[in-house]
mmCIF file of C-alpha atoms in Angstrom:
data_model
loop_
_atom_site.group_PDB
_atom_site.id
_atom_site.type_symbol
_atom_site.label_atom_id
_atom_site.label_comp_id
_atom_site.label_asym_id
_atom_site.label_seq_id
_atom_site.Cartn_x
_atom_site.Cartn_y
_atom_site.Cartn_z
ATOM 1 C CA UNK Q 1 -0.043 3.069 11.477
ATOM 2 C CA UNK Q 2 3.891 4.637 10.294
ATOM 3 C CA UNK Q 3 4.409 6.283 7.000
ATOM 4 C CA UNK Q 4 5.914 2.686 5.442
ATOM 5 C CA UNK Q 5 2.783 0.978 6.478
ATOM 6 C CA UNK Q 6 0.429 3.314 4.877
ATOM 7 C CA UNK Q 7 2.271 3.269 1.804
ATOM 8 C CA UNK Q 8 1.889 -0.941 1.470
ATOM 9 C CA UNK Q 9 -1.968 -0.163 2.360
ATOM 10 C CA UNK Q 10 -2.125 1.868 -0.329
ATOM 11 C CA UNK Q 11 -0.067 -0.018 -2.749
ATOM 12 C CA UNK Q 12 -2.031 -2.824 -1.872
ATOM 13 C CA UNK Q 13 -5.621 -1.226 -2.375
ATOM 14 C CA UNK Q 14 -4.721 0.060 -5.643
ATOM 15 C CA UNK Q 15 -3.261 -3.026 -6.668
ATOM 16 C CA UNK Q 16 -5.815 -5.993 -6.131
ATOM 17 C CA UNK Q 17 -8.427 -4.945 -8.088
ATOM 18 C CA UNK Q 18 -6.007 -4.867 -11.116
ATOM 19 C CA UNK Q 19 -4.390 -8.590 -10.188
ATOM 20 C CA UNK Q 20 -7.803 -9.669 -9.253
ATOM 21 C CA UNK Q 21 -9.150 -9.038 -12.915
ATOM 22 C CA UNK Q 22 -5.837 -9.241 -14.629
ATOM 23 C CA UNK Q 23 -4.061 -12.332 -12.879
ATOM 24 C CA UNK Q 24 -1.049 -12.633 -11.546
ATOM 25 C CA UNK Q 25 0.642 -13.203 -14.428
ATOM 26 C CA UNK Q 26 -1.196 -10.732 -16.830
ATOM 27 C CA UNK Q 27 -0.126 -8.031 -14.341
ATOM 28 C CA UNK Q 28 2.652 -5.693 -14.986
ATOM 29 C CA UNK Q 29 5.273 -3.900 -12.424
ATOM 30 C CA UNK Q 30 3.985 -0.743 -15.259
ATOM 31 C CA UNK Q 31 -0.082 -1.574 -14.398
ATOM 32 C CA UNK Q 32 1.182 -1.558 -10.189
ATOM 33 C CA UNK Q 33 2.500 1.881 -11.342
ATOM 34 C CA UNK Q 34 0.436 2.977 -13.318
ATOM 35 C CA UNK Q 35 -2.370 2.792 -10.205
ATOM 36 C CA UNK Q 36 -0.446 3.931 -7.244
ATOM 37 C CA UNK Q 37 1.242 6.357 -8.997
ATOM 38 C CA UNK Q 38 4.453 5.435 -7.674
ATOM 39 C CA UNK Q 39 7.547 4.659 -9.029
ATOM 40 C CA UNK Q 40 9.256 1.401 -9.194
ATOM 41 C CA UNK Q 41 11.447 2.343 -6.048
ATOM 42 C CA UNK Q 42 8.307 3.410 -4.509
ATOM 43 C CA UNK Q 43 6.784 -0.102 -4.619
ATOM 44 C CA UNK Q 44 9.818 -1.963 -4.703
ATOM 45 C CA UNK Q 45 11.098 0.060 -1.474
ATOM 46 C CA UNK Q 46 8.052 -1.438 0.054
ATOM 47 C CA UNK Q 47 7.426 -5.080 -1.284
ATOM 48 C CA UNK Q 48 10.301 -7.774 -2.377
ATOM 49 C CA UNK Q 49 8.960 -9.269 -5.437
ATOM 50 C CA UNK Q 50 5.629 -8.834 -7.535
ATOM 51 C CA UNK Q 51 4.698 -12.154 -6.107
ATOM 52 C CA UNK Q 52 4.438 -10.236 -2.669
ATOM 53 C CA UNK Q 53 2.377 -7.674 -3.796
ATOM 54 C CA UNK Q 54 0.000 -11.100 -5.244
ATOM 55 C CA UNK Q 55 -0.080 -12.284 -1.902
ATOM 56 C CA UNK Q 56 -1.079 -9.275 -0.237
ATOM 57 C CA UNK Q 57 -3.759 -8.125 -2.919
ATOM 58 C CA UNK Q 58 -5.099 -11.442 -2.293
ATOM 59 C CA UNK Q 59 -4.796 -11.379 1.314
ATOM 60 C CA UNK Q 60 -6.518 -8.349 1.175
ATOM 61 C CA UNK Q 61 -9.440 -9.536 -1.452
ATOM 62 C CA UNK Q 62 -10.692 -12.488 0.768
ATOM 63 C CA UNK Q 63 -10.329 -10.590 3.876
ATOM 64 C CA UNK Q 64 -12.745 -8.021 2.303
ATOM 65 C CA UNK Q 65 -15.016 -10.870 1.193
ATOM 66 C CA UNK Q 66 -15.044 -12.687 4.357
ATOM 67 C CA UNK Q 67 -15.928 -9.192 6.889
ATOM 68 C CA UNK Q 68 -19.206 -9.173 3.838
ATOM 69 C CA UNK Q 69 -19.803 -12.919 4.597
ATOM 70 C CA UNK Q 70 -19.790 -12.686 8.208
ATOM 71 C CA UNK Q 71 -21.687 -9.785 8.987
ATOM 72 C CA UNK Q 72 -24.674 -11.667 6.882
ATOM 73 C CA UNK Q 73 -24.315 -14.774 9.082
ATOM 74 C CA UNK Q 74 -24.336 -12.464 12.132
ATOM 75 C CA UNK Q 75 -27.708 -10.602 11.331
ATOM 76 C CA UNK Q 76 -29.284 -13.676 11.687
ATOM 77 C CA UNK Q 77 -30.839 -15.672 15.032
ATOM 78 C CA UNK Q 78 -31.265 -19.258 13.708
ATOM 79 C CA UNK Q 79 -29.575 -21.546 11.686
ATOM 80 C CA UNK Q 80 -32.260 -20.812 8.733
ATOM 81 C CA UNK Q 81 -31.673 -16.929 9.232
ATOM 82 C CA UNK Q 82 -27.858 -17.406 9.339
ATOM 83 C CA UNK Q 83 -27.954 -19.789 5.925
ATOM 84 C CA UNK Q 84 -30.395 -17.641 4.390
ATOM 85 C CA UNK Q 85 -28.643 -15.014 5.309
ATOM 86 C CA UNK Q 86 -25.402 -15.891 3.536
ATOM 87 C CA UNK Q 87 -26.418 -17.737 0.752
ATOM 88 C CA UNK Q 88 -28.187 -13.989 -0.819
ATOM 89 C CA UNK Q 89 -24.796 -12.433 0.318
ATOM 90 C CA UNK Q 90 -23.313 -14.744 -1.889
ATOM 91 C CA UNK Q 91 -25.894 -13.905 -4.859
ATOM 92 C CA UNK Q 92 -25.774 -9.929 -4.264
ATOM 93 C CA UNK Q 93 -22.155 -9.856 -4.165
ATOM 94 C CA UNK Q 94 -21.420 -7.531 -7.396
ATOM 95 C CA UNK Q 95 -17.628 -7.497 -6.921
ATOM 96 C CA UNK Q 96 -16.450 -4.642 -8.714
ATOM 97 C CA UNK Q 97 -13.209 -5.531 -8.102
ATOM 98 C CA UNK Q 98 -12.555 -8.329 -11.269
ATOM 99 C CA UNK Q 99 -15.031 -11.322 -9.564
ATOM 100 C CA UNK Q 100 -14.310 -13.621 -6.356
ATOM 101 C CA UNK Q 101 -10.274 -13.523 -5.586
ATOM 102 C CA UNK Q 102 -10.437 -17.464 -4.890
ATOM 103 C CA UNK Q 103 -11.828 -18.274 -8.101
ATOM 104 C CA UNK Q 104 -9.673 -15.998 -10.189
ATOM 105 C CA UNK Q 105 -6.379 -16.630 -7.707
ATOM 106 C CA UNK Q 106 -7.378 -20.340 -7.485
ATOM 107 C CA UNK Q 107 -7.402 -21.380 -11.220
ATOM 108 C CA UNK Q 108 -3.916 -19.150 -11.848
ATOM 109 C CA UNK Q 109 -2.242 -20.898 -8.889
ATOM 110 C CA UNK Q 110 -3.002 -24.098 -9.050
ATOM 111 C CA UNK Q 111 0.200 -25.372 -11.136
ATOM 112 C CA UNK Q 112 2.357 -22.263 -11.245
ATOM 113 C CA UNK Q 113 2.415 -20.454 -7.797
ATOM 114 C CA UNK Q 114 2.246 -23.157 -4.694
ATOM 115 C CA UNK Q 115 2.917 -20.232 -2.289
ATOM 116 C CA UNK Q 116 -0.231 -18.209 -3.081
ATOM 117 C CA UNK Q 117 -1.896 -22.007 -4.256
ATOM 118 C CA UNK Q 118 -1.430 -22.730 0.049
ATOM 119 C CA UNK Q 119 -3.546 -18.931 0.545
ATOM 120 C CA UNK Q 120 -6.206 -20.300 -1.623
ATOM 121 C CA UNK Q 121 -6.906 -23.477 -0.149
ATOM 122 C CA UNK Q 122 -7.145 -21.902 3.201
ATOM 123 C CA UNK Q 123 -9.468 -19.164 1.941
ATOM 124 C CA UNK Q 124 -11.365 -22.422 0.401
ATOM 125 C CA UNK Q 125 -11.743 -23.980 3.331
ATOM 126 C CA UNK Q 126 -12.318 -21.147 5.151
ATOM 127 C CA UNK Q 127 -15.600 -20.335 3.040
ATOM 128 C CA UNK Q 128 -16.417 -24.210 3.301
ATOM 129 C CA UNK Q 129 -16.393 -24.063 7.079
ATOM 130 C CA UNK Q 130 -18.565 -20.550 7.522
ATOM 131 C CA UNK Q 131 -21.136 -23.228 5.959
ATOM 132 C CA UNK Q 132 -20.397 -26.151 7.861
ATOM 133 C CA UNK Q 133 -20.542 -24.348 11.109
ATOM 134 C CA UNK Q 134 -24.470 -23.468 10.323
ATOM 135 C CA UNK Q 135 -25.176 -26.478 9.841
ATOM 136 C CA UNK Q 136 -23.519 -28.084 12.665
ATOM 137 C CA UNK Q 137 -24.761 -25.479 14.827
ATOM 138 C CA UNK Q 138 -28.474 -25.844 13.399
ATOM 139 C CA UNK Q 139 -28.331 -29.964 13.679
ATOM 140 C CA UNK Q 140 -26.873 -29.215 17.628
ATOM 141 C CA UNK Q 141 -29.906 -27.089 18.163
ATOM 142 C CA UNK Q 142 -32.119 -29.313 16.661
ATOM 143 C CA UNK Q 143 -33.598 -26.999 14.116
ATOM 144 C CA UNK Q 144 -31.676 -29.083 10.925
ATOM 145 C CA UNK Q 145 -32.057 -32.923 10.614
ATOM 146 C CA UNK Q 146 -29.616 -34.718 11.657
ATOM 147 C CA UNK Q 147 -29.604 -36.281 8.369
ATOM 148 C CA UNK Q 148 -27.917 -33.996 6.561
ATOM 149 C CA UNK Q 149 -23.752 -34.647 6.156
ATOM 150 C CA UNK Q 150 -22.439 -30.964 7.075
ATOM 151 C CA UNK Q 151 -19.234 -31.705 5.785
ATOM 152 C CA UNK Q 152 -20.825 -33.098 2.358
ATOM 153 C CA UNK Q 153 -23.356 -30.295 2.052
ATOM 154 C CA UNK Q 154 -20.721 -27.187 2.515
ATOM 155 C CA UNK Q 155 -18.376 -28.113 0.221
ATOM 156 C CA UNK Q 156 -21.372 -28.875 -2.321
ATOM 157 C CA UNK Q 157 -22.591 -25.301 -1.497
ATOM 158 C CA UNK Q 158 -19.629 -23.768 -1.635
ATOM 159 C CA UNK Q 159 -19.088 -25.895 -5.104
ATOM 160 C CA UNK Q 160 -21.886 -24.980 -6.348
ATOM 161 C CA UNK Q 161 -21.574 -20.991 -5.582
ATOM 162 C CA UNK Q 162 -17.925 -20.714 -6.560
ATOM 163 C CA UNK Q 163 -19.553 -22.163 -10.258
ATOM 164 C CA UNK Q 164 -22.307 -19.906 -10.781
ATOM 165 C CA UNK Q 165 -19.790 -17.168 -9.709
ATOM 166 C CA UNK Q 166 -17.850 -17.982 -12.561
ATOM 167 C CA UNK Q 167 -21.009 -18.504 -14.914
ATOM 168 C CA UNK Q 168 -21.990 -15.056 -13.904
ATOM 169 C CA UNK Q 169 -18.949 -13.245 -15.159
ATOM 170 C CA UNK Q 170 -18.284 -15.199 -17.946
ATOM 171 C CA UNK Q 171 -22.027 -15.660 -19.278
ATOM 172 C CA UNK Q 172 -22.723 -11.740 -17.917
ATOM 173 C CA UNK Q 173 -25.678 -13.022 -16.628
ATOM 174 C CA UNK Q 174 -27.671 -13.630 -13.327
ATOM 175 C CA UNK Q 175 -30.054 -16.652 -14.572
ATOM 176 C CA UNK Q 176 -27.720 -19.589 -13.806
ATOM 177 C CA UNK Q 177 -26.822 -18.114 -10.430
ATOM 178 C CA UNK Q 178 -30.714 -17.889 -9.808
ATOM 179 C CA UNK Q 179 -30.598 -21.197 -10.083
ATOM 180 C CA UNK Q 180 -28.429 -22.199 -8.091
ATOM 181 C CA UNK Q 181 -29.420 -19.864 -5.105
ATOM 182 C CA UNK Q 182 -32.954 -21.978 -5.755
ATOM 183 C CA UNK Q 183 -31.444 -25.293 -5.702
ATOM 184 C CA UNK Q 184 -29.433 -24.569 -3.313
ATOM 185 C CA UNK Q 185 -31.943 -22.943 -1.118
ATOM 186 C CA UNK Q 186 -35.031 -25.954 -2.005
ATOM 187 C CA UNK Q 187 -32.368 -28.976 -0.840
ATOM 188 C CA UNK Q 188 -31.476 -26.874 2.855
ATOM 189 C CA UNK Q 189 -35.505 -26.191 3.425
ATOM 190 C CA UNK Q 190 -36.070 -29.637 2.969
ATOM 191 C CA UNK Q 191 -33.054 -30.684 6.043
ATOM 192 C CA UNK Q 192 -35.302 -28.343 8.288
ATOM 193 C CA UNK Q 193 -37.225 -29.529 11.055
#
């Protein structure tokens, strides 16, 4: 990695949690300069715009999240273990970087940042696919009943988890996350063969 690549990486790592917490519109160049201790020229010598930093930050945060979730799935041998590990990973994540980047960037970009909205769409689909793959594989290996629709169930589970993440942050309580976790777990277990 050359010096320019290291500087870009440094700017992204220092900016990501600020942008995730304060939002794209709420984060100023001054915030980024303060976090990185770089001058304006040092920032814009590596990025064309604040929007480019926002996109890079989103990709950085979602990659970290995906890595954590994928590791949880890989610890499982059966569809049941993989699903429950993934579900637990979502509920155990204490995101110190300002909450779920998919939720935060998604809310802000839906009407105002069409480019970012496309990145968020990909992240949502990828997250839903993680559940879809586990369910589909479980059906194929006769671990899960073929009566469950993998696509519909995956969409529902992901939406419930994201809602619970929002409630956890706004209400500053894990109660609703625990309720959602248990409801998803009970429904999933009802499909096991």
